[in-house]
Amino acid sequence: MRRSGSSSCILRPKTERLAAATKYPVSTLRNGAPIQSPLPRQPSVTVFTTTRLPNISAERYWVLSEIGQTCKGIHFLDDSVELPADQRIFDANFYILYMLWKPQEYSSAELFMELILKTVQKFQNRVKEIAEDDSKPFELYLVVDKIAVLSENILDSSLLEVNHVLDTKTAEKLSQLITSNDLLRCALSGISIGVSNQIRAAPGLVEAVLSILSYGATERRRSAKQLYPIGQMRDDATKSSIVVVCRNDDDLLGLDPQQDTDAVQGVHQSVIRAEWNGQGDHETFADRAHVVWRKMNSLTELSYAAMMDDASMSMFSVENLSTVLAVTVFILSLAHVWNTFAVPYFE
């Protein structure tokens, strides 16, 4: 199958994988939101989509700042990092696992695949150790950034393009290995793999992690202003219900030894996505998480629309009537001054 602007293919899992390939459909969630229940055995297909991105990156540290402001929390799996004082993040329904593929440490898709499997299992064990109720299911979305460190002598655009195509093929192979693994196919709700030839770029971090967390951000900000009085707004009122998980902070900071904060132009970058069991892509995952946020704040799509209508009508309420009248008088005064002095001057 081919899609406009990208390349896609569909794979049907083997018969012996059908049981493990059935993830949980959204029906009810923990904390008063829908929880997933297992599906019976049924055939499932995997959809792979590769999309070429513009030749300019976002500023990495700006992206990290936005992620920190919009996610429910960030947790590092590294044993040397102390556990967070507020462990409520382990009661979340939705997690994003972000990993950086360092080519100098993992030269093949098979080697990095083993690291992904170990990391997912470590995360699952961490949740069982700390979460108040580890029996309730959750969704985990995997995001990987593959950064190819090329020689500075390679300046020819055609050679850069060839290298990027080869790197993209390697990332596509990794996505196929992940979706062919029984444990990962059952544990993950989808994957996005960013590929770039610049160490300052992070297409997975931007196009997947930040994109997911930003979903519904406008609604969260507007609703929080209506739900909570001034000075009484909760710290997490405008944040997503999704927790970001990493192996360590090095994965977020990237490979740039200079830690340059500027964006980079002329970058070759793409993103590969895989979805299965009708769970949809990263936007569908973000939408399910946003539904949870609504339920946790006793909101629905209709109630949010009604709230915004009330907010717009409040401009003409009795409280704001004096402001409206003052602005009207000011405009009329300016018009009178213009007609009295400016018009004769120009004539």
Tab-separated table of C-alpha atoms in Angstrom:
chain	number	residue	atom	x	y	z
A	1	MET	CA	0.000	0.000	0.000
A	2	ARG	CA	1.278	3.499	-0.817
A	3	ARG	CA	0.265	6.787	0.741
A	4	SER	CA	0.747	10.233	-0.694
A	5	GLY	CA	3.907	11.842	0.657
A	6	SER	CA	5.137	8.719	2.387
A	7	SER	CA	5.784	5.032	1.902
A	8	SER	CA	3.800	2.379	3.727
A	9	CYS	CA	3.432	-1.358	3.869
A	10	ILE	CA	1.233	-3.822	5.699
A	11	LEU	CA	2.410	-7.010	7.387
A	12	ARG	CA	0.164	-9.692	8.810
A	13	PRO	CA	1.566	-11.431	11.920
A	14	LYS	CA	2.189	-15.142	11.985
A	15	THR	CA	-0.528	-17.418	13.362
A	16	GLU	CA	1.430	-18.251	16.502
A	17	ARG	CA	1.639	-14.538	17.339
A	18	LEU	CA	-2.093	-13.864	17.276
A	19	ALA	CA	-2.593	-14.312	20.999
A	20	ALA	CA	0.284	-12.039	21.968
A	21	ALA	CA	-0.563	-9.519	19.278
A	22	THR	CA	-3.944	-8.665	20.790
A	23	LYS	CA	-3.448	-5.544	22.859
A	24	TYR	CA	-6.187	-4.046	24.939
A	25	PRO	CA	-8.919	-1.897	23.403
A	26	VAL	CA	-9.898	1.192	25.317
A	27	SER	CA	-13.065	0.616	27.304
A	28	THR	CA	-12.463	1.954	30.825
A	29	LEU	CA	-9.356	3.493	32.373
A	30	ARG	CA	-7.914	3.583	35.859
A	31	ASN	CA	-8.526	6.550	38.155
A	32	GLY	CA	-12.111	6.796	36.988
A	33	ALA	CA	-11.203	6.628	33.285
A	34	PRO	CA	-11.664	3.627	30.859
A	35	ILE	CA	-9.609	0.427	31.462
A	36	GLN	CA	-8.492	-1.837	28.701
A	37	SER	CA	-9.746	-5.395	28.525
A	38	PRO	CA	-8.157	-8.191	26.459
A	39	LEU	CA	-9.527	-8.944	23.030
A	40	PRO	CA	-10.199	-12.515	21.876
A	41	ARG	CA	-7.887	-13.990	19.306
A	42	GLN	CA	-8.222	-12.253	15.977
A	43	PRO	CA	-6.025	-11.484	12.962
A	44	SER	CA	-4.089	-8.246	13.085
A	45	VAL	CA	-2.086	-6.269	10.568
A	46	THR	CA	0.866	-3.947	11.069
A	47	VAL	CA	1.064	-0.673	9.154
A	48	PHE	CA	4.489	0.904	8.574
A	49	THR	CA	4.697	4.499	7.377
A	50	THR	CA	7.873	6.406	6.474
A	51	THR	CA	7.587	10.195	6.134
A	52	ARG	CA	10.298	12.594	4.969
A	53	LEU	CA	10.585	15.715	7.119
A	54	PRO	CA	11.676	19.292	6.273
A	55	ASN	CA	15.413	20.029	6.143
A	56	ILE	CA	15.441	22.121	9.313
A	57	SER	CA	15.389	20.977	12.921
A	58	ALA	CA	13.867	22.476	16.045
A	59	GLU	CA	15.993	23.808	18.888
A	60	ARG	CA	16.565	20.795	21.131
A	61	TYR	CA	16.558	22.624	24.446
A	62	TRP	CA	13.415	24.536	23.553
A	63	VAL	CA	11.800	21.167	22.808
A	64	LEU	CA	12.960	19.792	26.167
A	65	SER	CA	11.567	22.870	27.916
A	66	GLU	CA	8.177	22.383	26.247
A	67	ILE	CA	8.170	18.691	27.159
A	68	GLY	CA	8.915	19.490	30.790
A	69	GLN	CA	6.054	21.981	30.928
A	70	THR	CA	3.434	19.772	29.268
A	71	CYS	CA	4.084	16.220	30.527
A	72	LYS	CA	2.882	14.828	33.837
A	73	GLY	CA	6.428	13.926	34.797
A	74	ILE	CA	9.792	12.602	33.574
A	75	HIS	CA	11.243	9.406	35.021
A	76	PHE	CA	14.715	7.935	34.458
A	77	LEU	CA	15.227	4.182	34.684
A	78	ASP	CA	18.944	4.457	35.455
A	79	ASP	CA	19.621	2.847	38.848
A	80	SER	CA	22.012	5.677	39.741
A	81	VAL	CA	19.161	8.188	39.572
A	82	GLU	CA	17.128	8.577	42.739
A	83	LEU	CA	13.455	7.762	42.546
A	84	PRO	CA	11.198	10.839	42.406
A	85	ALA	CA	9.800	12.061	45.698
A	86	ASP	CA	6.357	12.276	44.131
A	87	GLN	CA	5.716	8.734	42.936
A	88	ARG	CA	2.194	9.447	41.718
A	89	ILE	CA	3.606	9.454	38.190
A	90	PHE	CA	3.580	5.653	38.374
A	91	ASP	CA	-0.208	5.754	38.640
A	92	ALA	CA	-0.466	7.171	35.130
A	93	ASN	CA	-2.378	5.454	32.355
A	94	PHE	CA	-0.105	6.545	29.520
A	95	TYR	CA	3.674	6.559	29.173
A	96	ILE	CA	6.117	7.481	26.419
A	97	LEU	CA	9.410	5.606	26.425
A	98	TYR	CA	12.063	7.696	24.657
A	99	MET	CA	15.379	6.118	23.677
A	100	LEU	CA	18.417	7.424	21.806
A	101	TRP	CA	20.090	5.004	19.397
A	102	LYS	CA	23.835	5.634	19.716
A	103	PRO	CA	25.540	4.087	16.673
A	104	GLN	CA	28.912	3.805	18.394
A	105	GLU	CA	27.371	1.506	21.018
A	106	TYR	CA	24.786	-0.412	18.974
A	107	SER	CA	25.928	-0.975	15.411
A	108	SER	CA	22.929	-3.020	14.234
A	109	ALA	CA	19.168	-3.086	14.581
A	110	GLU	CA	19.371	-6.477	16.292
A	111	LEU	CA	21.643	-5.172	19.055
A	112	PHE	CA	19.471	-2.143	19.734
A	113	MET	CA	16.407	-4.358	19.665
A	114	GLU	CA	17.836	-6.290	22.620
A	115	LEU	CA	18.312	-3.022	24.523
A	116	ILE	CA	14.695	-2.022	23.840
A	117	LEU	CA	13.434	-5.343	25.153
A	118	LYS	CA	15.509	-5.049	28.346
A	119	THR	CA	14.405	-1.442	28.874
A	120	VAL	CA	10.706	-2.237	28.463
A	121	GLN	CA	10.983	-5.123	30.903
A	122	LYS	CA	12.839	-2.909	33.393
A	123	PHE	CA	10.116	-0.279	33.132
A	124	GLN	CA	7.395	-2.862	33.710
A	125	ASN	CA	9.236	-4.141	36.804
A	126	ARG	CA	9.652	-0.574	38.082
A	127	VAL	CA	5.913	0.027	37.813
A	128	LYS	CA	5.194	-3.211	39.689
A	129	GLU	CA	7.584	-2.173	42.471
A	130	ILE	CA	6.288	1.339	43.001
A	131	ALA	CA	2.764	1.727	41.636
A	132	GLU	CA	-0.016	1.575	44.202
A	133	ASP	CA	-2.037	-0.735	41.970
A	134	ASP	CA	0.193	-2.566	39.493
A	135	SER	CA	-2.676	-4.781	38.298
A	136	LYS	CA	-4.300	-1.976	36.326
A	137	PRO	CA	-3.182	-1.850	32.690
A	138	PHE	CA	-1.467	1.098	31.063
A	139	GLU	CA	-0.340	2.061	27.580
A	140	LEU	CA	3.291	2.528	26.572
A	141	TYR	CA	4.356	4.247	23.341
A	142	LEU	CA	7.946	3.844	22.144
A	143	VAL	CA	9.902	6.673	20.496
A	144	VAL	CA	13.460	6.212	19.216
A	145	ASP	CA	15.884	8.707	17.685
A	146	LYS	CA	18.578	7.249	15.420
A	147	ILE	CA	21.332	9.782	14.856
A	148	ALA	CA	23.951	8.906	12.236
A	149	VAL	CA	27.292	10.532	13.026
A	150	LEU	CA	28.854	11.120	9.606
A	151	SER	CA	32.364	12.170	8.717
A	152	GLU	CA	32.840	15.914	8.263
A	153	ASN	CA	34.461	15.171	4.900
A	154	ILE	CA	31.129	14.051	3.442
A	155	LEU	CA	29.769	17.257	1.932
A	156	ASP	CA	28.278	16.014	-1.320
A	157	SER	CA	24.467	16.237	-1.145
A	158	SER	CA	23.986	13.039	-3.141
A	159	LEU	CA	26.195	11.085	-0.716
A	160	LEU	CA	24.312	12.548	2.246
A	161	GLU	CA	21.043	11.468	0.666
A	162	VAL	CA	22.333	7.938	0.054
A	163	ASN	CA	23.486	7.659	3.666
A	164	HIS	CA	20.115	8.875	4.906
A	165	VAL	CA	18.263	6.335	2.786
A	166	LEU	CA	20.436	3.541	4.187
A	167	ASP	CA	19.895	4.764	7.757
A	168	THR	CA	16.146	4.893	7.132
A	169	LYS	CA	16.203	1.301	5.890
A	170	THR	CA	17.993	0.269	9.082
A	171	ALA	CA	15.365	2.043	11.183
A	172	GLU	CA	12.601	0.344	9.205
A	173	LYS	CA	14.259	-2.982	9.943
A	174	LEU	CA	14.219	-2.123	13.659
A	175	SER	CA	10.504	-1.330	13.488
A	176	GLN	CA	9.856	-4.704	11.887
A	177	LEU	CA	11.888	-6.482	14.568
A	178	ILE	CA	9.920	-4.725	17.305
A	179	THR	CA	6.523	-5.511	15.830
A	180	SER	CA	7.546	-9.128	15.245
A	181	ASN	CA	8.445	-9.659	18.896
A	182	ASP	CA	5.592	-11.160	20.909
A	183	LEU	CA	6.415	-9.377	24.163
A	184	LEU	CA	6.917	-5.945	22.632
A	185	ARG	CA	3.898	-6.244	20.388
A	186	CYS	CA	1.776	-6.847	23.450
A	187	ALA	CA	3.524	-4.270	25.681
A	188	LEU	CA	3.603	-1.342	23.246
A	189	SER	CA	0.790	0.694	21.750
A	190	GLY	CA	2.866	1.897	18.801
A	191	ILE	CA	6.310	3.126	17.802
A	192	SER	CA	7.896	6.133	16.098
A	193	ILE	CA	11.540	6.163	14.997
A	194	GLY	CA	13.226	9.387	13.969
A	195	VAL	CA	16.248	9.275	11.654
A	196	SER	CA	18.664	12.184	11.205
A	197	ASN	CA	22.209	12.855	10.024
A	198	GLN	CA	22.768	15.763	12.451
A	199	ILE	CA	23.555	15.255	16.133
A	200	ARG	CA	21.683	18.452	17.044
A	201	ALA	CA	18.462	17.201	15.454
A	202	ALA	CA	15.915	14.984	17.180
A	203	PRO	CA	12.994	14.220	14.840
A	204	GLY	CA	11.549	11.573	17.151
A	205	LEU	CA	11.598	13.940	20.105
A	206	VAL	CA	9.811	16.639	18.102
A	207	GLU	CA	7.483	14.725	15.784
A	208	ALA	CA	6.406	12.111	18.329
A	209	VAL	CA	7.077	13.029	21.977
A	210	LEU	CA	6.306	16.757	21.793
A	211	SER	CA	3.511	16.197	19.285
A	212	ILE	CA	1.779	13.719	21.606
A	213	LEU	CA	2.171	15.910	24.695
A	214	SER	CA	0.938	19.020	22.873
A	215	TYR	CA	-2.285	17.323	21.817
A	216	GLY	CA	-5.181	19.092	23.566
A	217	ALA	CA	-2.883	21.668	25.206
A	218	THR	CA	-5.135	24.576	24.225
A	219	GLU	CA	-8.166	22.900	25.746
A	220	ARG	CA	-6.260	22.144	28.953
A	221	ARG	CA	-5.144	25.757	29.371
A	222	ARG	CA	-8.577	27.241	28.690
A	223	SER	CA	-10.386	24.707	30.849
A	224	ALA	CA	-8.017	25.244	33.780
A	225	LYS	CA	-8.789	28.968	33.788
A	226	GLN	CA	-12.508	28.196	33.984
A	227	LEU	CA	-12.283	25.299	36.454
A	228	TYR	CA	-10.003	26.876	39.058
A	229	PRO	CA	-10.190	30.334	40.662
A	230	ILE	CA	-7.196	32.670	40.376
A	231	GLY	CA	-4.463	31.576	42.784
A	232	GLN	CA	-6.006	28.133	43.360
A	233	MET	CA	-5.020	26.390	40.120
A	234	ARG	CA	-3.307	23.015	40.576
A	235	ASP	CA	0.244	22.665	39.274
A	236	ASP	CA	-0.771	19.846	36.927
A	237	ALA	CA	-4.055	21.395	35.771
A	238	THR	CA	-2.686	22.290	32.334
A	239	LYS	CA	-0.411	19.276	31.919
A	240	SER	CA	-1.007	16.131	29.916
A	241	SER	CA	-1.758	12.857	31.687
A	242	ILE	CA	1.292	11.263	30.006
A	243	VAL	CA	4.610	10.462	31.733
A	244	VAL	CA	7.879	10.484	29.757
A	245	VAL	CA	10.307	7.663	30.589
A	246	CYS	CA	14.011	7.545	29.588
A	247	ARG	CA	16.978	5.357	30.417
A	248	ASN	CA	18.955	8.408	31.595
A	249	ASP	CA	19.222	12.132	30.973
A	250	ASP	CA	21.876	11.580	28.278
A	251	ASP	CA	19.168	10.294	25.947
A	252	LEU	CA	17.328	13.609	26.250
A	253	LEU	CA	20.436	15.792	25.966
A	254	GLY	CA	21.648	14.057	22.805
A	255	LEU	CA	25.085	13.467	21.330
A	256	ASP	CA	26.263	17.042	20.767
A	257	PRO	CA	29.353	17.550	23.004
A	258	GLN	CA	29.016	21.333	22.631
A	259	GLN	CA	25.318	21.212	23.587
A	260	ASP	CA	24.589	23.889	21.013
A	261	THR	CA	21.141	25.401	21.526
A	262	ASP	CA	20.618	26.543	17.929
A	263	ALA	CA	18.598	24.693	15.323
A	264	VAL	CA	20.347	23.223	12.298
A	265	GLN	CA	19.544	23.609	8.604
A	266	GLY	CA	20.246	21.276	5.720
A	267	VAL	CA	19.454	18.233	7.832
A	268	HIS	CA	18.247	14.981	6.280
A	269	GLN	CA	15.566	13.526	8.527
A	270	SER	CA	12.607	11.156	8.412
A	271	VAL	CA	10.243	9.449	10.823
A	272	ILE	CA	9.038	5.831	10.673
A	273	ARG	CA	5.815	4.873	12.439
A	274	ALA	CA	4.272	1.478	13.080
A	275	GLU	CA	0.769	0.693	14.309
A	276	TRP	CA	-1.118	-2.545	14.832
A	277	ASN	CA	-4.334	-3.997	16.244
A	278	GLY	CA	-6.277	-0.930	15.163
A	279	GLN	CA	-4.676	1.175	17.906
A	280	GLY	CA	-3.831	3.977	15.505
A	281	ASP	CA	-0.765	6.186	15.318
A	282	HIS	CA	0.771	8.621	17.799
A	283	GLU	CA	-2.126	11.068	17.436
A	284	THR	CA	-4.655	8.369	18.308
A	285	PHE	CA	-2.557	7.487	21.357
A	286	ALA	CA	-2.523	11.179	22.334
A	287	ASP	CA	-6.286	11.414	21.885
A	288	ARG	CA	-6.877	8.471	24.242
A	289	ALA	CA	-4.642	10.144	26.832
A	290	HIS	CA	-6.544	13.398	26.432
A	291	VAL	CA	-9.829	11.593	27.029
A	292	VAL	CA	-8.364	10.443	30.359
A	293	TRP	CA	-7.455	14.035	31.251
A	294	ARG	CA	-11.037	15.079	30.562
A	295	LYS	CA	-12.440	12.344	32.755
A	296	MET	CA	-10.039	13.154	35.587
A	297	ASN	CA	-11.290	16.748	35.445
A	298	SER	CA	-14.952	15.734	35.028
A	299	LEU	CA	-15.088	17.153	31.521
A	300	THR	CA	-16.463	15.962	28.215
A	301	GLU	CA	-16.130	17.426	24.746
A	302	LEU	CA	-19.628	18.902	25.015
A	303	SER	CA	-19.029	20.375	28.467
A	304	TYR	CA	-15.792	21.963	27.242
A	305	ALA	CA	-17.636	23.553	24.302
A	306	ALA	CA	-20.319	24.870	26.645
A	307	MET	CA	-17.641	26.243	28.975
A	308	MET	CA	-15.994	28.154	26.127
A	309	ASP	CA	-19.385	29.553	25.043
A	310	ASP	CA	-19.954	30.800	28.583
A	311	ALA	CA	-16.506	32.375	28.636
A	312	SER	CA	-17.136	34.232	25.385
A	313	MET	CA	-20.533	35.453	26.594
A	314	SER	CA	-19.007	36.675	29.852
A	315	MET	CA	-17.521	39.635	27.978
A	316	PHE	CA	-21.026	41.117	27.919
A	317	SER	CA	-21.872	40.315	31.516
A	318	VAL	CA	-22.718	42.967	34.102
A	319	GLU	CA	-19.193	42.773	35.531
A	320	ASN	CA	-17.625	43.724	32.196
A	321	LEU	CA	-20.275	46.245	31.136
A	322	SER	CA	-18.330	49.208	32.533
A	323	THR	CA	-15.234	48.189	30.570
A	324	VAL	CA	-17.210	47.912	27.345
A	325	LEU	CA	-18.784	51.335	27.922
A	326	ALA	CA	-15.415	52.923	28.688
A	327	VAL	CA	-13.889	51.558	25.477
A	328	THR	CA	-16.905	52.789	23.503
A	329	VAL	CA	-16.638	56.304	24.933
A	330	PHE	CA	-12.911	56.364	24.172
A	331	ILE	CA	-13.482	55.387	20.533
A	332	LEU	CA	-16.220	58.009	20.130
A	333	SER	CA	-13.922	60.644	21.623
A	334	LEU	CA	-11.162	59.804	19.152
A	335	ALA	CA	-13.640	60.025	16.288
A	336	HIS	CA	-14.809	63.450	17.463
A	337	VAL	CA	-11.228	64.758	17.721
A	338	TRP	CA	-10.439	63.455	14.241
A	339	ASN	CA	-13.518	65.111	12.686
A	340	THR	CA	-12.867	68.386	14.502
A	341	PHE	CA	-9.148	68.902	13.894
A	342	ALA	CA	-7.707	66.396	11.436
A	343	VAL	CA	-10.264	66.652	8.625
A	344	PRO	CA	-10.048	70.478	8.193
A	345	TYR	CA	-6.229	70.258	8.274
A	346	PHE	CA	-6.103	67.840	5.328
A	347	GLU	CA	-8.650	69.873	3.383
